[in-house]
Short mmCIF file of C-alpha atoms in Angstrom, two decimals:
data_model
loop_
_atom_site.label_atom_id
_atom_site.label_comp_id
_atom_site.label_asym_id
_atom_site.label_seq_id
_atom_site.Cartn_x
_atom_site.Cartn_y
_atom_site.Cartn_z
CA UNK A 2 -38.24 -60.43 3.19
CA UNK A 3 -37.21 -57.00 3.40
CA UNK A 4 -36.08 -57.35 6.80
CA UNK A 5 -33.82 -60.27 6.05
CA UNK A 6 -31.98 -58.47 3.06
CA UNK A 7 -31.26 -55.39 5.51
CA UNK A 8 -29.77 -57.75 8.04
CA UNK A 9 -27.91 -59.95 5.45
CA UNK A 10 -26.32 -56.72 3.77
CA UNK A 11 -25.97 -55.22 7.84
CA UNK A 12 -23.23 -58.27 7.93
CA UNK A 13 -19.41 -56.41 7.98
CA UNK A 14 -17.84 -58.66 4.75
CA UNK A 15 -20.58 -57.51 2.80
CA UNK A 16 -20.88 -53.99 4.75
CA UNK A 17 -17.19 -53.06 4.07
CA UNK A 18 -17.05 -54.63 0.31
CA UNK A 19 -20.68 -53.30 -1.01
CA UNK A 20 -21.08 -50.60 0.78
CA UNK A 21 -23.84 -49.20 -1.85
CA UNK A 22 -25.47 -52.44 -1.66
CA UNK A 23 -25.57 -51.88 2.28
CA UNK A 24 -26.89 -48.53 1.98
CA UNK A 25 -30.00 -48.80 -0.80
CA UNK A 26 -31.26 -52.29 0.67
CA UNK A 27 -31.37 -50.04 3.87
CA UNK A 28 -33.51 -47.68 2.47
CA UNK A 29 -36.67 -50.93 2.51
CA UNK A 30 -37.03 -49.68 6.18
CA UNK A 31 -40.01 -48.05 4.63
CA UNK A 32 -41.42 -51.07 3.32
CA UNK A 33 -40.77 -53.01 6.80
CA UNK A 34 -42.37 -50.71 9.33
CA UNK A 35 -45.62 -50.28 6.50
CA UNK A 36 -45.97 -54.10 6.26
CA UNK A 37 -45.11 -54.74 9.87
CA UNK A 38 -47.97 -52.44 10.92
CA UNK A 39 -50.34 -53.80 8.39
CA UNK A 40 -49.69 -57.28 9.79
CA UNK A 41 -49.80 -56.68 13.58
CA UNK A 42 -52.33 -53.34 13.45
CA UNK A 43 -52.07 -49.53 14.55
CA UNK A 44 -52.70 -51.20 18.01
CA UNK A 45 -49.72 -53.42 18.76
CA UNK A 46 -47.83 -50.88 16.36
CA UNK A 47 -48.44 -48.17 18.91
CA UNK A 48 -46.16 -50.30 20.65
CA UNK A 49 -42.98 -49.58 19.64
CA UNK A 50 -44.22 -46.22 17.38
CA UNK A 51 -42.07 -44.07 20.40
CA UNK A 52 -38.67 -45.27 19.06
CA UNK A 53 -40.19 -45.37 15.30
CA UNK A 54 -41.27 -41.73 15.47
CA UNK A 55 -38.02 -40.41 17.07
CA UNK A 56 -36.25 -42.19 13.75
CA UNK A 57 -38.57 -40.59 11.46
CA UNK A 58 -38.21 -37.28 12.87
CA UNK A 59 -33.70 -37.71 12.39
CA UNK A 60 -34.80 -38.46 9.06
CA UNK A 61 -36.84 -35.70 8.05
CA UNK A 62 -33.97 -33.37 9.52
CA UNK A 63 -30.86 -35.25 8.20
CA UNK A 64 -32.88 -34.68 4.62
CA UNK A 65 -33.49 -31.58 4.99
CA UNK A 66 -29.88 -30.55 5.74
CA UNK A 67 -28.79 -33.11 3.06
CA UNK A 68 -30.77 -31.34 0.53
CA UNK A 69 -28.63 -28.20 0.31
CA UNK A 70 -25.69 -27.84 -1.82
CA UNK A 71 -22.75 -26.20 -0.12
CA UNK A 72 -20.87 -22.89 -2.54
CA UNK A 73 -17.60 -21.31 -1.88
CA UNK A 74 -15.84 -24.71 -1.19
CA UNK A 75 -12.03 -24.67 -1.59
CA UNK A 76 -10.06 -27.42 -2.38
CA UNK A 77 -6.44 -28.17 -2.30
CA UNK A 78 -4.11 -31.47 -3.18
CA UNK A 79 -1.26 -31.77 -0.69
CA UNK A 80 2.11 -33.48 -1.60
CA UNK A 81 0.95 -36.99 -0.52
CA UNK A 82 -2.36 -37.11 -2.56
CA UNK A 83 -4.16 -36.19 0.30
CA UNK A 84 -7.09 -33.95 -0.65
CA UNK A 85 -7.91 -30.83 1.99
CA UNK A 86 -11.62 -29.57 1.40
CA UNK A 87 -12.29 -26.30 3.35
CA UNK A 88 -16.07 -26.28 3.57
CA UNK A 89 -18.25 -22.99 4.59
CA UNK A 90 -20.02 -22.84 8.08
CA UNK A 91 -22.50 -20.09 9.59
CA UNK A 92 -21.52 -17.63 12.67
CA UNK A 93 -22.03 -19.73 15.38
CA UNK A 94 -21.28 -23.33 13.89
CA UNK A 95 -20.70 -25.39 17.08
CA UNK A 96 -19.19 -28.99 16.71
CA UNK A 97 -16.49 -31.10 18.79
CA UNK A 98 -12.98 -31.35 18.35
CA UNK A 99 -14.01 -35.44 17.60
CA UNK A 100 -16.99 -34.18 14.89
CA UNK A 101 -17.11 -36.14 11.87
CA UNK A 102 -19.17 -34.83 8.80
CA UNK A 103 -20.89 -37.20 6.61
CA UNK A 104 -20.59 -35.74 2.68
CA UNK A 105 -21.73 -36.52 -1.05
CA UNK A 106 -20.53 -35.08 -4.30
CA UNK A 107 -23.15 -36.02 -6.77
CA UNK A 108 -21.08 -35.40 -9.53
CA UNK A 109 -19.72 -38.85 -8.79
CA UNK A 110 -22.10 -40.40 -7.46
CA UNK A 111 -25.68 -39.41 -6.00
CA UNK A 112 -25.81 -42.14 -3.76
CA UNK A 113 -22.57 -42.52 -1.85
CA UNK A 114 -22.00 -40.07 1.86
CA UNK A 115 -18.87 -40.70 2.86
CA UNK A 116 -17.62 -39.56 6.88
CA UNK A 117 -14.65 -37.71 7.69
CA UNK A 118 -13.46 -36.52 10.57
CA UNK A 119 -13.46 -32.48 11.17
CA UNK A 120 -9.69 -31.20 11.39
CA UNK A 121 -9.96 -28.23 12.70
CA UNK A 122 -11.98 -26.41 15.99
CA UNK A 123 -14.85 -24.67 16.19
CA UNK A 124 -13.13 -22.51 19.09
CA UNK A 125 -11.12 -20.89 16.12
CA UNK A 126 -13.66 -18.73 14.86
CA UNK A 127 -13.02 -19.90 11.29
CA UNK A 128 -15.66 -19.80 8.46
CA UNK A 129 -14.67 -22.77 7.54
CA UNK A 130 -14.59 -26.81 8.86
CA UNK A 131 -11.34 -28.18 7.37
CA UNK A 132 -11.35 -32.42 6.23
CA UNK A 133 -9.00 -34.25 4.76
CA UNK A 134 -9.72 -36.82 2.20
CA UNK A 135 -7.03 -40.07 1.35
CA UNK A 136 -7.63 -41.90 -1.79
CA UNK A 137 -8.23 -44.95 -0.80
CA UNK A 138 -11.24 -46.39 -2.41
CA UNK A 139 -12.74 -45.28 -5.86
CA UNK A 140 -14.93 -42.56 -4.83
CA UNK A 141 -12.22 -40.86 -2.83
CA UNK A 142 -9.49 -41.36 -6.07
CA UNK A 143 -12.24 -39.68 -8.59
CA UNK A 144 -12.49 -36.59 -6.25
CA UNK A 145 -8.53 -36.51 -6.03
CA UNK A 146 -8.24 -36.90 -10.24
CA UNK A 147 -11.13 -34.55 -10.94
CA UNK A 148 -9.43 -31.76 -8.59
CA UNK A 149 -6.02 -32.54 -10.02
CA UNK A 150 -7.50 -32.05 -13.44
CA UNK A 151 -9.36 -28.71 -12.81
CA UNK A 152 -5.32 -27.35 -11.41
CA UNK A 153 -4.04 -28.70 -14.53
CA UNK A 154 -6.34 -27.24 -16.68
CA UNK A 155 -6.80 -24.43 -15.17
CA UNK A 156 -3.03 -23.43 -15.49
CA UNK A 157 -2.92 -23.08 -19.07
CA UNK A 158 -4.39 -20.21 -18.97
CA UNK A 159 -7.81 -18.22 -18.47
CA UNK A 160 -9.10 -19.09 -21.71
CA UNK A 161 -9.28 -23.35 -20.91
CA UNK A 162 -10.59 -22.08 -17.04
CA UNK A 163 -13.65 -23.92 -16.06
CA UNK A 164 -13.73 -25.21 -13.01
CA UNK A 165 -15.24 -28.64 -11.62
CA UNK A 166 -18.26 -28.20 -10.25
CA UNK A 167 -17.85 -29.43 -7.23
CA UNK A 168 -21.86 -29.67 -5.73
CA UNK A 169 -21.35 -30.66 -2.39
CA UNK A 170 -23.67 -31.62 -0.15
CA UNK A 171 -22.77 -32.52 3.80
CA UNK A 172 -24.59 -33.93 6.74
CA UNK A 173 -23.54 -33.60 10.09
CA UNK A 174 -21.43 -32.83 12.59
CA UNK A 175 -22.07 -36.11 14.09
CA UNK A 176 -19.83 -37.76 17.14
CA UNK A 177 -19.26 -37.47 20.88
CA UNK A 178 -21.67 -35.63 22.56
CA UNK A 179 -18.81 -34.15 24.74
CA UNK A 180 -14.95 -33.64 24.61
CA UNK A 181 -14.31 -36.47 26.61
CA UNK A 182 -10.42 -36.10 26.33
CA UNK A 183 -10.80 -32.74 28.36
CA UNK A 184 -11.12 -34.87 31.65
CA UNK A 185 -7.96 -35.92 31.42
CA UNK A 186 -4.46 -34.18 32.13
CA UNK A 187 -1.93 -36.32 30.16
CA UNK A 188 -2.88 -37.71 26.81
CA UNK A 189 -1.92 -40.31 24.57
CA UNK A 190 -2.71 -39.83 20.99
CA UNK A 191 -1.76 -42.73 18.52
CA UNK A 192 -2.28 -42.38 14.93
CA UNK A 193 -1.91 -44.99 11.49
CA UNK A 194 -1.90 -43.19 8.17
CA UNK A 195 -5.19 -40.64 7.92
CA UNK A 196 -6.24 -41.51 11.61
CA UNK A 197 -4.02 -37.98 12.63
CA UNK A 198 -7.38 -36.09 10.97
CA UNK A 199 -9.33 -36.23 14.18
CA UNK A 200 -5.71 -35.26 16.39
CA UNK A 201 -5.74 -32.57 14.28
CA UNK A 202 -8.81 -31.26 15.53
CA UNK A 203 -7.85 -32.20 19.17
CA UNK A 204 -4.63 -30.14 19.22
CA UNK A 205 -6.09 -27.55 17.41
CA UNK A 206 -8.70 -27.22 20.01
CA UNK A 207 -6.48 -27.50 23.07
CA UNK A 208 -3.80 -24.83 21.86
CA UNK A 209 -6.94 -22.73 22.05
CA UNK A 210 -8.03 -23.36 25.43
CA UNK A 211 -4.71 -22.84 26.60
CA UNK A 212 -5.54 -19.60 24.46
CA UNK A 213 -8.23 -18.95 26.93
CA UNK A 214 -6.81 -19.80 29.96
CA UNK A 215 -8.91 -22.76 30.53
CA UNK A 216 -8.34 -24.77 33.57
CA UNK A 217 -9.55 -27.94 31.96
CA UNK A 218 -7.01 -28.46 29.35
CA UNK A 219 -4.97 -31.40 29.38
CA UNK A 220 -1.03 -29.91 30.14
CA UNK A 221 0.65 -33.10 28.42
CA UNK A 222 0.02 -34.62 24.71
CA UNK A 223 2.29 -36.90 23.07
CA UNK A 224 1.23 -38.16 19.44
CA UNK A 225 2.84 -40.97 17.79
CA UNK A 226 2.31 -41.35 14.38
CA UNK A 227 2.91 -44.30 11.89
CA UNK A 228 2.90 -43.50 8.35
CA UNK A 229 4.28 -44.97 5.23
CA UNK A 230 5.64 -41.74 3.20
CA UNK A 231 7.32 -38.51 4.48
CA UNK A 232 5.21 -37.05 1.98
CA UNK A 233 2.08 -37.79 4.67
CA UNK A 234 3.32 -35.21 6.91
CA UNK A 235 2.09 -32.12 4.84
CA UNK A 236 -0.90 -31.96 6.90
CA UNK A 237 1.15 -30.87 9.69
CA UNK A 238 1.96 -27.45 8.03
CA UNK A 239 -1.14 -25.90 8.73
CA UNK A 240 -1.14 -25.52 12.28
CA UNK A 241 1.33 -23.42 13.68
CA UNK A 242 1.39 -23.61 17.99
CA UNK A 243 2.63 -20.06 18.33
CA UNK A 244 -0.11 -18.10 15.84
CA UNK A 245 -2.73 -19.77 17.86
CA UNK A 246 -0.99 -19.35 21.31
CA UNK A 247 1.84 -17.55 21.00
CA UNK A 248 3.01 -18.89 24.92
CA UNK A 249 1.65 -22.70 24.48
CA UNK A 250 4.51 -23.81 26.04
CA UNK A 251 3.96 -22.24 29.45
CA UNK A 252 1.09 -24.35 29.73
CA UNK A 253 1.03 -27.50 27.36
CA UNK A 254 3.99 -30.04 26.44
CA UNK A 255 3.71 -31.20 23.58
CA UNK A 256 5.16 -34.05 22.01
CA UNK A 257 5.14 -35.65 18.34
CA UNK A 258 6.76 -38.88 17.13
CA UNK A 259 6.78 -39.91 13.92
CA UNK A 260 7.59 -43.46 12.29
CA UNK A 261 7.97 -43.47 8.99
CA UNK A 262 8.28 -47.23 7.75
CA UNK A 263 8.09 -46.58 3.95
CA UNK A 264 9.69 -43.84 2.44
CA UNK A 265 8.06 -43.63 -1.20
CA UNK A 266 9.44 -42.32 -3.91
CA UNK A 267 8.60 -38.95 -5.84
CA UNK A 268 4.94 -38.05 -6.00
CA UNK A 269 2.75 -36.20 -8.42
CA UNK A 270 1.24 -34.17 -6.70
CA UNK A 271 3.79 -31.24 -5.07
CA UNK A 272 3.24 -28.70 -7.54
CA UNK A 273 -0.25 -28.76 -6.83
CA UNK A 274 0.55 -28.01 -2.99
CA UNK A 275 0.27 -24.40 -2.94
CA UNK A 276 -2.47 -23.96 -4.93
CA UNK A 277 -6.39 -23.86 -3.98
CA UNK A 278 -8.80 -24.28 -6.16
CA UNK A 279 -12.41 -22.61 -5.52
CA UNK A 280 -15.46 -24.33 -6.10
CA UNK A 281 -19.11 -22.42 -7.10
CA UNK A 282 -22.27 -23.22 -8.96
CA UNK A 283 -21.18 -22.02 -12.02
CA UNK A 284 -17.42 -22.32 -14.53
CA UNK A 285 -16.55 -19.07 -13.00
CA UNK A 286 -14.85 -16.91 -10.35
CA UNK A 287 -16.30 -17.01 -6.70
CA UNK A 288 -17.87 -13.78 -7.09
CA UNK A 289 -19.71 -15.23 -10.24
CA UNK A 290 -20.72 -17.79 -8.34
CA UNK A 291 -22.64 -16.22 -6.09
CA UNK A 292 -24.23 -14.38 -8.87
CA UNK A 293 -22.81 -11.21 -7.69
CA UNK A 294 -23.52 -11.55 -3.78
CA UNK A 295 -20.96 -11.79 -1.70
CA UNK A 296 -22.01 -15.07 0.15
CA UNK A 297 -22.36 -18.61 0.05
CA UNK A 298 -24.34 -21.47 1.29
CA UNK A 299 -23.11 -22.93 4.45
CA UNK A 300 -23.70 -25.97 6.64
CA UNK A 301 -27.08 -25.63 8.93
CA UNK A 302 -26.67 -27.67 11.99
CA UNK A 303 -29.08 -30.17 13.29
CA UNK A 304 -27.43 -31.53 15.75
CA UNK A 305 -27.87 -30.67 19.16
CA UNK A 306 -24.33 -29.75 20.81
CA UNK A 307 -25.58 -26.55 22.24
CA UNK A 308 -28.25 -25.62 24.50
CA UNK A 309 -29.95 -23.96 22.16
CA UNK A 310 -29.74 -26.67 19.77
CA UNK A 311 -31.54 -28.85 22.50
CA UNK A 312 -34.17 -26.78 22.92
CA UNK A 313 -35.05 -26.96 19.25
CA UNK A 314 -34.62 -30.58 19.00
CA UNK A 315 -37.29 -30.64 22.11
CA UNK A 316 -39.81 -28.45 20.23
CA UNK A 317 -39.26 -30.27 17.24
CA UNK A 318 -40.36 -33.79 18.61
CA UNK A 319 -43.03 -31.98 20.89
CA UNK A 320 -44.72 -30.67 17.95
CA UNK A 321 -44.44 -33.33 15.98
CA UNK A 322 -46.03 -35.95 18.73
CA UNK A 323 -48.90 -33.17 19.10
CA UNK A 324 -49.27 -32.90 15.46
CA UNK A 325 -49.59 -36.96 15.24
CA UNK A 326 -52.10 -37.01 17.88
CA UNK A 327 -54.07 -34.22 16.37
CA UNK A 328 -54.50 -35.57 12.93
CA UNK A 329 -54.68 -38.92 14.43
CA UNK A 330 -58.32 -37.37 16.09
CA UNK A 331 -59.50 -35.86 13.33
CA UNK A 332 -59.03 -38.81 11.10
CA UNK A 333 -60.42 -41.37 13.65
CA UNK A 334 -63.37 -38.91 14.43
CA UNK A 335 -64.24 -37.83 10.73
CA UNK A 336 -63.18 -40.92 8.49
CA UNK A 337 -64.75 -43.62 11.16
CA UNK A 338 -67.57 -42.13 11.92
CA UNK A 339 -68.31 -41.54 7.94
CA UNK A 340 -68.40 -45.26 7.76
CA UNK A 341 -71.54 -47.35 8.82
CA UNK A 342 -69.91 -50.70 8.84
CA UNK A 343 -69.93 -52.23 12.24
CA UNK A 344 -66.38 -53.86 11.64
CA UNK A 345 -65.03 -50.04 11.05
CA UNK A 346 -62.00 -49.23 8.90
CA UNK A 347 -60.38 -51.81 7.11
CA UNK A 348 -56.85 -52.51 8.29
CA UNK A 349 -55.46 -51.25 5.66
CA UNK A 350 -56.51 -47.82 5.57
CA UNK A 351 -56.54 -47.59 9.31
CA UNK A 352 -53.09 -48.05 9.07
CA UNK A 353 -52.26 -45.53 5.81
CA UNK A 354 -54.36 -42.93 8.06
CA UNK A 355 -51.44 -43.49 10.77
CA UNK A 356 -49.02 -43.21 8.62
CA UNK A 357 -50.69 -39.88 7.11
CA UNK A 358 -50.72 -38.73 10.32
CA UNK A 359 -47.43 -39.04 11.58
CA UNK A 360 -46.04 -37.76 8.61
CA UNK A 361 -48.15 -34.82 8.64
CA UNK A 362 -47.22 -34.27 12.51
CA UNK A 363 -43.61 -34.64 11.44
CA UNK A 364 -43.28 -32.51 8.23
CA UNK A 365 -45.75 -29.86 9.13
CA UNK A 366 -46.02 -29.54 12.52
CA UNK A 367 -42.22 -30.31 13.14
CA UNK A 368 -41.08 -28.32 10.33
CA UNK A 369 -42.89 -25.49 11.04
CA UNK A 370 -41.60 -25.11 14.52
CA UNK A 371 -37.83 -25.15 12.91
CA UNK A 372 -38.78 -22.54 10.30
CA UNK A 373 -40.30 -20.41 13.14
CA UNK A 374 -37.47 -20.57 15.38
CA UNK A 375 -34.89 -20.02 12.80
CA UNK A 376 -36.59 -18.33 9.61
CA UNK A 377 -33.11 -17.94 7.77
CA UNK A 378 -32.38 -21.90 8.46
CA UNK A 379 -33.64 -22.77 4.45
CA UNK A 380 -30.91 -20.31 3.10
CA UNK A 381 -28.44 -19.88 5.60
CA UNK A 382 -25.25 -17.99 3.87
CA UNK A 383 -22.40 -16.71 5.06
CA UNK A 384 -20.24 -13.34 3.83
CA UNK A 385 -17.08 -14.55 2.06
CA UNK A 386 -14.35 -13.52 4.00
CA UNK A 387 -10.39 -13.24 3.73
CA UNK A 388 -9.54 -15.78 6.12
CA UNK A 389 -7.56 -17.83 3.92
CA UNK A 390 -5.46 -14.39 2.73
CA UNK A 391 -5.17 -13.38 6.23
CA UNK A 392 -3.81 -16.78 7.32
CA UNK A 393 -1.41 -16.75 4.38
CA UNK A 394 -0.12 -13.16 5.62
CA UNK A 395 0.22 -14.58 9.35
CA UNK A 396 1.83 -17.45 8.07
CA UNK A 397 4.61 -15.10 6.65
CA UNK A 398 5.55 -13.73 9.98
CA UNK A 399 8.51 -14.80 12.00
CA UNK A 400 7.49 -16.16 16.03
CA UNK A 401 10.70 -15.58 17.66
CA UNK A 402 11.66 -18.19 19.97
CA UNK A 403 8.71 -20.72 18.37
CA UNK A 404 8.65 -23.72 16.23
CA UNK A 405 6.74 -22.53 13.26
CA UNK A 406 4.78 -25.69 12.31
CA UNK A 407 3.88 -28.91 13.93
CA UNK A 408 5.74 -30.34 11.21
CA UNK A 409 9.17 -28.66 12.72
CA UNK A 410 8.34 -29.90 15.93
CA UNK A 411 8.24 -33.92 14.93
CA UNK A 412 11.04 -36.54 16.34
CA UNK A 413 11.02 -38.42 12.64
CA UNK A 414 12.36 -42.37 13.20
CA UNK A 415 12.35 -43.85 9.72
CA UNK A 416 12.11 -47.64 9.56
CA UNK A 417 11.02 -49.45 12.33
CA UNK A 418 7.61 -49.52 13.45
CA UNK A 419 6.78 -47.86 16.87
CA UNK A 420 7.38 -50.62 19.84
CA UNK A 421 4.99 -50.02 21.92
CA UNK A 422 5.72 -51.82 24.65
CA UNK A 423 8.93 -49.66 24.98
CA UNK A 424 7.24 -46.16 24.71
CA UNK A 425 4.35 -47.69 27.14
CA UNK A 426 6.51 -48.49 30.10
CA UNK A 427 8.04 -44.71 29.48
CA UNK A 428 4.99 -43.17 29.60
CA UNK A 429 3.90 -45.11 32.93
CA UNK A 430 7.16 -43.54 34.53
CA UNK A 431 6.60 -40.29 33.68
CA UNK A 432 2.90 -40.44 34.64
CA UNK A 433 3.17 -42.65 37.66
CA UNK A 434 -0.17 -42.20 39.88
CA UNK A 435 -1.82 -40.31 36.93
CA UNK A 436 -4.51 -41.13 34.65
CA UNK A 437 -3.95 -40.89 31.06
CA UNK A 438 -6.07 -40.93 28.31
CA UNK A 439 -5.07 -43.03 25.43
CA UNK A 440 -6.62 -42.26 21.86
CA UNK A 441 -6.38 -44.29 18.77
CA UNK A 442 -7.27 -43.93 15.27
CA UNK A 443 -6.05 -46.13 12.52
CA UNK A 444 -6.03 -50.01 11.43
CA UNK A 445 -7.58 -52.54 13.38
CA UNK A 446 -4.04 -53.72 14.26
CA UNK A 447 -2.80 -50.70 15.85
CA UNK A 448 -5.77 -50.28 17.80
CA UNK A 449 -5.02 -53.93 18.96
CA UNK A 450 -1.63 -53.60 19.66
CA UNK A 451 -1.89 -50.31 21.93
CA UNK A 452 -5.42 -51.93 23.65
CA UNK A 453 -3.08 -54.73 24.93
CA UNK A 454 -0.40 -52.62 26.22
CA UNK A 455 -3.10 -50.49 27.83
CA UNK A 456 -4.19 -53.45 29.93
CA UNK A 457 -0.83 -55.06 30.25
CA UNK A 458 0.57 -51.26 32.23
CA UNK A 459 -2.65 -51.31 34.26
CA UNK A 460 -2.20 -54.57 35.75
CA UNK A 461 0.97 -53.38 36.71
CA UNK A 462 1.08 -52.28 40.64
CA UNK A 463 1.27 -48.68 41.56
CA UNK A 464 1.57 -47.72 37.96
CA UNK A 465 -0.18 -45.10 35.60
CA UNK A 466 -3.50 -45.67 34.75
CA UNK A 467 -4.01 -45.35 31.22
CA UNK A 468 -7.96 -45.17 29.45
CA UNK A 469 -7.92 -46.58 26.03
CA UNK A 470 -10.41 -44.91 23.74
CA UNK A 471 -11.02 -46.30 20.11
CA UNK A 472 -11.90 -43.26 17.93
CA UNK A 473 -13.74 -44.37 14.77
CA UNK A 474 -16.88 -43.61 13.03
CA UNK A 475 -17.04 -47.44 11.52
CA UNK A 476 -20.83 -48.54 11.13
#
């Protein structure tokens, strides 16, 4: 029974609408593997325990990282609604330019984790991982009003000041195990609405190769972008080419096309552009917050992207299997022999023993092996720093011969809708005998559209060769 309701609520019309329903039916997993191995026996479970443990041991990790709530996050409402949370990260935070964090704000709701893409690069040094939140759905549109309601209230004055506690908590960085997009040297990136977040990341990241000198970097990006409102474009003001590599242009060409097919009216939301709003535990300053330290809880990451991060994971699942086999011994050598019946254990508690001791290999033979090789994991912090004042300084300067945003450097068409058929046979001219990768992120239509003109160029003889890549985090 259990089984059925995971795979009825698994089905995308009811995945997409009741989403909550989806995710707390999916937490009977529990219930299926226990009755599954009570029916067939720890034998035939032994089975298929490999891939069972291996899920067990993502879970213990995920909830462990889960379980901490995230201080020092800053928030800020851009002209188009569009929320930007800046959340804290450790020295040494790895993740890819395509990383998508999965986060929960239980003071709306306990049970919801919502993705978003990462929008800026881990190459940048930054104590921070940047996301950008749309209101879209009703989760999304209570952050937005509860942020737009600390600004207002906190502009009256000092005395009305108490700021929404914004307890965060964040899973992840989750995605493609590699920066795919690196292998190629012209790229396509095409974008509907909030589907620029995870560009951002990617030109971020490649104006900082180019930083580096690295050979690898693609030398040609062109991003087309569909959007409704002007007002959308905010998000390009934040990265400006020539701070990050003051001589991007000996290296990289770099193209950005804008459509804008709706131009809305007046918002509500520009005077609350250039303010940023600090989140702690407490209706305080950040330096109350942290209850007179100066640092904050950051994101510990689980995930293995680095080497070292594979050689933990490796311990982690050796330990545990030598745990399970260990307790497995002891229970099947002390419990069974206890017992004079010739029929041995009863099923039952032959199987809650196996369960006991995978847990216990899991939890404290797994565990202990990440607390050992990282001791500071359980509280990592981080020392506030200035970045955000020292950004705001650079920001101020004047790059001679340099656009100073991305924003200044967009070809803005309003109206029409991009014809892709058009820009497609342009771009197989200009890359004749090249391979180019294609990237998309946005409605299912879009993603349709520029698929079929994809195909349609490379059937097309001694043309360019272009590699469509669909970049979503969709269950």
């Amino acid at each position: 029974m259990a089984g059925i309701l995971m795979w009825v609520t698994a089905l995308a019309p009811v995945r997409n609408r009741l989403f909550n329903l989806f995710h707390g039916t999916h937490q009977l997993y529990i219930v299926l593997f226990a009755f599954y191995a009570w029916h067939v026996g720890k034998g035939n479970m032994g089975k298929c325990m490999g891939g069972v443990f291996l899920f067990f041991i993502d879970r213990f990790l995920r909830m462990l990282q889960s379980r901490r709530r995230l201080t020092g996050v800053s928030a800020r409402v851009l002209p188009s609604g569009i929320v930007e949370l800046k959340i804290p990260i450790k020295q040494g935070f790895e993740y890819n330019a395509l990383s998508f964090l999965y986060i929960n704000v239980p003071g709306i709701s306990r049970l919801e984790w919502h993705p978003f893409s990462a929008a800026s690069s881990s190459l940048n040094a930054s104590s921070t991982i940047s996301v950008y939140v749309k209101p879209l759905g009703d989760w999304t549109c209570s952050l937005q009003a509860a942020i737009v309601e600390n600004l207002a209230t906190r502009s009256l004055g000092p005395k009305l000041e108490c700021p929404f506690p914004l307890k965060l908590h964040a899973e992840g960085p989750y995605g493609q195990e590699s920066n795919y997009f690196l292998r190629y040297k012209n790229l396509m990136l095409v974008a509907g609405g909030a589907g620029i977040t995870p560009f951002l990341a990617i030109l971020n990241d490649l104006l900082k190769r180019h930083q580096l000198k690295q050979q690898e970097a693609p030398v040609c990006v062109q991003v087309i972008w569909c959007v409704r409102s002007i007002s959308e474009l905010s998000t390009l003001r934040d990265i400006r080419p020539a701070q990050i590599c003051p001589s991007f242009t000996d290296g990289l060409t770099l193209e950005l096309e804008v459509f804008v097919t709706r131009d809305d009216a007046k918002n509500d939301f520009t005077q609350f552009n250039s303010k940023k709003l600090e989140f702690g535990d407490t209706c305080t300053d950040k330096q109350d917050a942290c209850k007179g330290d100066s640092c904050v809880k950051t994101i510990s990451c689980l995930t293995p992207i680095t080497s070292s991060q594979n050689l933990l994971m490796v311990a982690i699942v050796l330990a545990s299997v030598a745990g399970f086999i260990l307790m497995s011994g002891l229970f099947n050598h002390y419990v069974n022999t206890s017992r004079t019946s010739a029929q041995g254990l009863p099923m039952a508690l032959d199987v809650f023993l196996f369960f006991l001791s995978t847990g216990v290999g899991i939890v404290v033979f797994g565990g202990g092996v990440l607390l050992l090789w990282n001791p500071a994991w359980n509280s990592s912090r981080t020392n506030l720093t200035a970045d955000d004042g020292r950004m705001d300084i650079k920001l101020n300067m004047d790059v001679e011969a340099q656009p100073a945003t991305l924003m200044d450097m967009c070809t803005i068409t309003k109206g029409p809708r991009p014809q892709f058929q058009e820009i497609f046979e342009n771009a197989a001219t200009r890359y004749r005998g090249e391979g180019t990768g294609v990237l998309v992120c946005g409605p299912n239509g879009l993603r349709e559209s520029v698929a079929l003109q994809c195909r349609a160029q490379n059937f097309k003889h001694r043309r360019a060769q272009f590699h469509f890549h669909s970049v979503s985090f969709d269950l």
